[in-house]
PDB file of C-alpha atoms in Angstrom:
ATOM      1  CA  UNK O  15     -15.717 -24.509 -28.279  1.00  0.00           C
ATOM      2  CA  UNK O  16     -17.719 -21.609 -27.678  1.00  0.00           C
ATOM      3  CA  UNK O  17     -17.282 -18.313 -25.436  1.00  0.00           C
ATOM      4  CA  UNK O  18     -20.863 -19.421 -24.378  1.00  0.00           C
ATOM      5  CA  UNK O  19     -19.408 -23.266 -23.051  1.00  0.00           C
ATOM      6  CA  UNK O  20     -18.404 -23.722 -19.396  1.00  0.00           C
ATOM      7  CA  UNK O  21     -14.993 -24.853 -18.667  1.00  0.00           C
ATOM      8  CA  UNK O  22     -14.178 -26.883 -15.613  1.00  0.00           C
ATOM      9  CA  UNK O  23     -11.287 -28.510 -14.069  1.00  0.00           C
ATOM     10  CA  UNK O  24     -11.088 -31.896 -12.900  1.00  0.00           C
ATOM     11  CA  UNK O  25     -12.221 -30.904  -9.374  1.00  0.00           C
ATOM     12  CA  UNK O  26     -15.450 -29.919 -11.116  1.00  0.00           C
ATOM     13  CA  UNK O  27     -14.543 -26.118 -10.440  1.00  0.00           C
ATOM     14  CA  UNK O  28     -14.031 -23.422 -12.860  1.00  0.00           C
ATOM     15  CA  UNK O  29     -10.526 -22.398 -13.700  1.00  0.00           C
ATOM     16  CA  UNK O  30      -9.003 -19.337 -12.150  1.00  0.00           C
ATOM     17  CA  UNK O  31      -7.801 -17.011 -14.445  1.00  0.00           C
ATOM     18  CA  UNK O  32      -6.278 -13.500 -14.257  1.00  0.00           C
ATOM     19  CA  UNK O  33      -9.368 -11.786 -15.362  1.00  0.00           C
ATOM     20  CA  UNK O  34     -10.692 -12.671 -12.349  1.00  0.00           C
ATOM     21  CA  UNK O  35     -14.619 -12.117 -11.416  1.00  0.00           C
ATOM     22  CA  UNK O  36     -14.588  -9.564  -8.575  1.00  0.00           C
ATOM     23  CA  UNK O  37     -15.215  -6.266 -10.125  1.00  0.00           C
ATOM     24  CA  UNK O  38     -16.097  -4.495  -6.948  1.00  0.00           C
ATOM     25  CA  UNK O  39     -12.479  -5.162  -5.638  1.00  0.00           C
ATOM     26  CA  UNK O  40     -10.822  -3.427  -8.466  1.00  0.00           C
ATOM     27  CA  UNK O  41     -13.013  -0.259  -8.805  1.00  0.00           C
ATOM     28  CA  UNK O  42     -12.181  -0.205  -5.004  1.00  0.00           C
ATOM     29  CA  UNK O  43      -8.366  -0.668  -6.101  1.00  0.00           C
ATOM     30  CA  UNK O  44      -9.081   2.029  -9.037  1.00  0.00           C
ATOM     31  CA  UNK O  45     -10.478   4.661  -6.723  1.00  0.00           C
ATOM     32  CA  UNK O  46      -7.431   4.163  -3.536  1.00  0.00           C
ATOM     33  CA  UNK O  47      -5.208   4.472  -6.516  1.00  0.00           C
ATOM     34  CA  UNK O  48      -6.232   7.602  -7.692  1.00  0.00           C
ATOM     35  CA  UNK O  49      -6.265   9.106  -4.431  1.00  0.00           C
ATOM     36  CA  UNK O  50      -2.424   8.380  -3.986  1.00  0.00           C
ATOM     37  CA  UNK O  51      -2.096   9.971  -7.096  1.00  0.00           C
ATOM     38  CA  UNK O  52      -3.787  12.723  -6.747  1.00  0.00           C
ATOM     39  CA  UNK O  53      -2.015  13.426  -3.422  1.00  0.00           C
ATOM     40  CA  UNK O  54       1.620  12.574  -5.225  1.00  0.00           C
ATOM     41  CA  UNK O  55       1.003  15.111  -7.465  1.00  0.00           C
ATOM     42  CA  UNK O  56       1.874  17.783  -4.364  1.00  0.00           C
ATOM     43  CA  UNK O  57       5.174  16.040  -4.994  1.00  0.00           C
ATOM     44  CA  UNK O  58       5.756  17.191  -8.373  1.00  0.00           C
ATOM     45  CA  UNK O  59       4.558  21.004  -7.701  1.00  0.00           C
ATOM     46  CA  UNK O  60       1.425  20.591 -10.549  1.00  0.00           C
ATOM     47  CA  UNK O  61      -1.038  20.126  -7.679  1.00  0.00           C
ATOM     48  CA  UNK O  62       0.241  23.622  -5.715  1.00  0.00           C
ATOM     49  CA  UNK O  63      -1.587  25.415  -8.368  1.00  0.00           C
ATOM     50  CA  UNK O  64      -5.026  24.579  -6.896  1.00  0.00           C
ATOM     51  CA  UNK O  65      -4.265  22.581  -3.864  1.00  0.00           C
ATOM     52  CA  UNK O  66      -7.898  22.401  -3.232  1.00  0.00           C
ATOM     53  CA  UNK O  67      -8.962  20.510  -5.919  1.00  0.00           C
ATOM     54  CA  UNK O  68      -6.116  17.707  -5.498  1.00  0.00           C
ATOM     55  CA  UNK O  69      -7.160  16.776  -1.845  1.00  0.00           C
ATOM     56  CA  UNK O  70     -10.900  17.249  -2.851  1.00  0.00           C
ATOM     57  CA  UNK O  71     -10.583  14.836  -5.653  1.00  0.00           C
ATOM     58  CA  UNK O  72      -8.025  12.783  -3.069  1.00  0.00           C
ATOM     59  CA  UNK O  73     -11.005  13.259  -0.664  1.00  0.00           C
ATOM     60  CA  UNK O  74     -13.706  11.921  -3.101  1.00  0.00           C
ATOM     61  CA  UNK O  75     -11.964   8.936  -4.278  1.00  0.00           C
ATOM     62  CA  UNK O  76     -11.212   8.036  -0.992  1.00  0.00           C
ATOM     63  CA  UNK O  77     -15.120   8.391  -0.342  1.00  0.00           C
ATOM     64  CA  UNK O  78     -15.653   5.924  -2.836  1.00  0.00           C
ATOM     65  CA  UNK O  79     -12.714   3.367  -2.645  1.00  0.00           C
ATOM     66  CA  UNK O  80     -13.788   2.536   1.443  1.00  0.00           C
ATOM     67  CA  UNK O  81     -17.177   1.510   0.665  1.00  0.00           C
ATOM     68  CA  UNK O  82     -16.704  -0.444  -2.594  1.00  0.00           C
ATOM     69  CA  UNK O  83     -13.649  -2.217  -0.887  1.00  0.00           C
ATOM     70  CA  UNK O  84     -16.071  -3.547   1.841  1.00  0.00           C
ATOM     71  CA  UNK O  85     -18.494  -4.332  -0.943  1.00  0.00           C
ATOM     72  CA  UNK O  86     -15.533  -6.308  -2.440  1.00  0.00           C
ATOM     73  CA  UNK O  87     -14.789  -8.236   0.242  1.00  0.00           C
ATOM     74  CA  UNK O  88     -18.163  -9.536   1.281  1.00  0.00           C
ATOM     75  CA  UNK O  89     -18.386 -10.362  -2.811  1.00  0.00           C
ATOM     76  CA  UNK O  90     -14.762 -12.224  -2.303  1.00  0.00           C
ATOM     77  CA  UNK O  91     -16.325 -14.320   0.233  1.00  0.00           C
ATOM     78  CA  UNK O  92     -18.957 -15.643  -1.774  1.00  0.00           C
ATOM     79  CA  UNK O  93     -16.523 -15.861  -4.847  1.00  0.00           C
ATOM     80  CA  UNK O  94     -13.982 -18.153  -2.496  1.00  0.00           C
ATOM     81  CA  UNK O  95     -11.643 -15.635  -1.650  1.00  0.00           C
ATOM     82  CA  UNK O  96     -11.005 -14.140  -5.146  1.00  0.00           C
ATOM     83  CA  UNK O  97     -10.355 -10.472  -4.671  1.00  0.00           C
ATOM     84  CA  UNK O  98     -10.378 -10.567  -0.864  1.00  0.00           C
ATOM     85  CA  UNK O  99      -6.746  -9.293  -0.353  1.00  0.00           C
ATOM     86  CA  UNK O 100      -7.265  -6.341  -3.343  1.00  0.00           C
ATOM     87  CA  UNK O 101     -10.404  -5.107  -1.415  1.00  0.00           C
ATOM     88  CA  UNK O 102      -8.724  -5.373   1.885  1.00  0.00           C
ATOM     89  CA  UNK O 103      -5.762  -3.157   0.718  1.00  0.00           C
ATOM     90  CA  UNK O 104      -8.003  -0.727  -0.974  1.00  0.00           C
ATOM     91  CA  UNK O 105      -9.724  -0.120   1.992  1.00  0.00           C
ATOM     92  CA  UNK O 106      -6.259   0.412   4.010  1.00  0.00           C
ATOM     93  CA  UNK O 107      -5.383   2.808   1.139  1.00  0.00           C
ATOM     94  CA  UNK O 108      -9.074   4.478   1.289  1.00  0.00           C
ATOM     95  CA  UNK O 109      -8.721   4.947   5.428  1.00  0.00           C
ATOM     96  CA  UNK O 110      -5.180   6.468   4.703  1.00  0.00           C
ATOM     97  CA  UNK O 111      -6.088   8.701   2.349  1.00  0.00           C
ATOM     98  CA  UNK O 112      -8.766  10.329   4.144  1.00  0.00           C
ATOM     99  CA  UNK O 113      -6.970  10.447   7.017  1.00  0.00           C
ATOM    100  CA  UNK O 114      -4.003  12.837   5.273  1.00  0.00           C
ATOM    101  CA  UNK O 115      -6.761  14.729   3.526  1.00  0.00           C
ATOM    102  CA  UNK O 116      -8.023  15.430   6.818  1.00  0.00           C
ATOM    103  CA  UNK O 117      -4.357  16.104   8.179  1.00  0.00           C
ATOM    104  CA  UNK O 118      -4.120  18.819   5.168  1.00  0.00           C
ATOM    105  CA  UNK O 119      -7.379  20.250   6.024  1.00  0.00           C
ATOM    106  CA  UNK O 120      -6.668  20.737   9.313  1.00  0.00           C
ATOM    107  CA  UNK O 121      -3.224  22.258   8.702  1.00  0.00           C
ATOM    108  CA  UNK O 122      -4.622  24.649   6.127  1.00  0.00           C
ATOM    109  CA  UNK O 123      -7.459  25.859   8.788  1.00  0.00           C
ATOM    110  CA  UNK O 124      -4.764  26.187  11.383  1.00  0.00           C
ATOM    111  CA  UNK O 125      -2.479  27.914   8.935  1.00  0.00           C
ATOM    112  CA  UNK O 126      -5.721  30.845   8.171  1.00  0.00           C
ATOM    113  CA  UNK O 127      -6.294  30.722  12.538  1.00  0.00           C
ATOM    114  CA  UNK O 128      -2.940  31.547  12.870  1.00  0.00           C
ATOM    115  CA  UNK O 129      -3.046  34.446  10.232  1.00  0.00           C
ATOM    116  CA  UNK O 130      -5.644  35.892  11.494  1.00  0.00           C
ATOM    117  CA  UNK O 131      -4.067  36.040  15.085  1.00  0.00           C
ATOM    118  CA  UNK O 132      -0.858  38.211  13.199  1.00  0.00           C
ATOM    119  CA  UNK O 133      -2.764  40.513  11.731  1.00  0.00           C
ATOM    120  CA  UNK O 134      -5.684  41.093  14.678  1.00  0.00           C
ATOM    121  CA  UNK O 135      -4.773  44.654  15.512  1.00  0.00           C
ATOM    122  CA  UNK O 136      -7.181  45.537  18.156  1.00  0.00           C
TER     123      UNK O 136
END
């Protein structure tokens, strides 16, 4: 048997196997992933060097994990529901993410606004 030969099951359907064929879903899973971690690494004090960066990057792959998990889960619905659950929880993850980013960014701007109150002399 070749790689190039189709396999079926009795049912006539193609096996499921752990490879799996929705691609979309796990870029969507790669991308909410790496926003945790780039927002875990405030945790561990490396990201307090340039806290910018971290919840920029945290930002971007959030940007990019929302759509592609949508994109996964209209793919999972043609592919029978492979992938469906991945996407779904990528996008959770996505919507989370930017929603702390936005949390820090607001903190940070309130953090300057209140600065600049203290040291307003006139």
């Amino acid at each position: 048997m070749t790689s190039g030969d189709d396999v079926r099951t009795a049912s006539g359907k193609a096996p499921r196997t752990l490879v799996g064929r929705n691609r979309t879903a796990k870029i969507s899973a790669f991308f909410a992933l790496g926003g945790v971690t780039f927002l875990a690494n405030f945790v561990t004090g490396i990201a307090w060097i340039n806290p910018g960066l971290f919840v920029g990057l945290a930002l971007l792959c959030a940007l990019i994990a929302v759509p592609t998990g949508h994109a996964g889960r209209f793919r999972g619905r043609r592919l029978d529901g492979e992938g469906r659950g991945l996407a779904l929880v990528s996008i959770l993850t996505g919507w989370l993410v930017l929603l702390t980013c936005l949390l820090a960014l607001l903190a940070f701007v309130g953090l300057v606004a209140g600065l600049a109150v203290l040291i307003d002399d006139t």
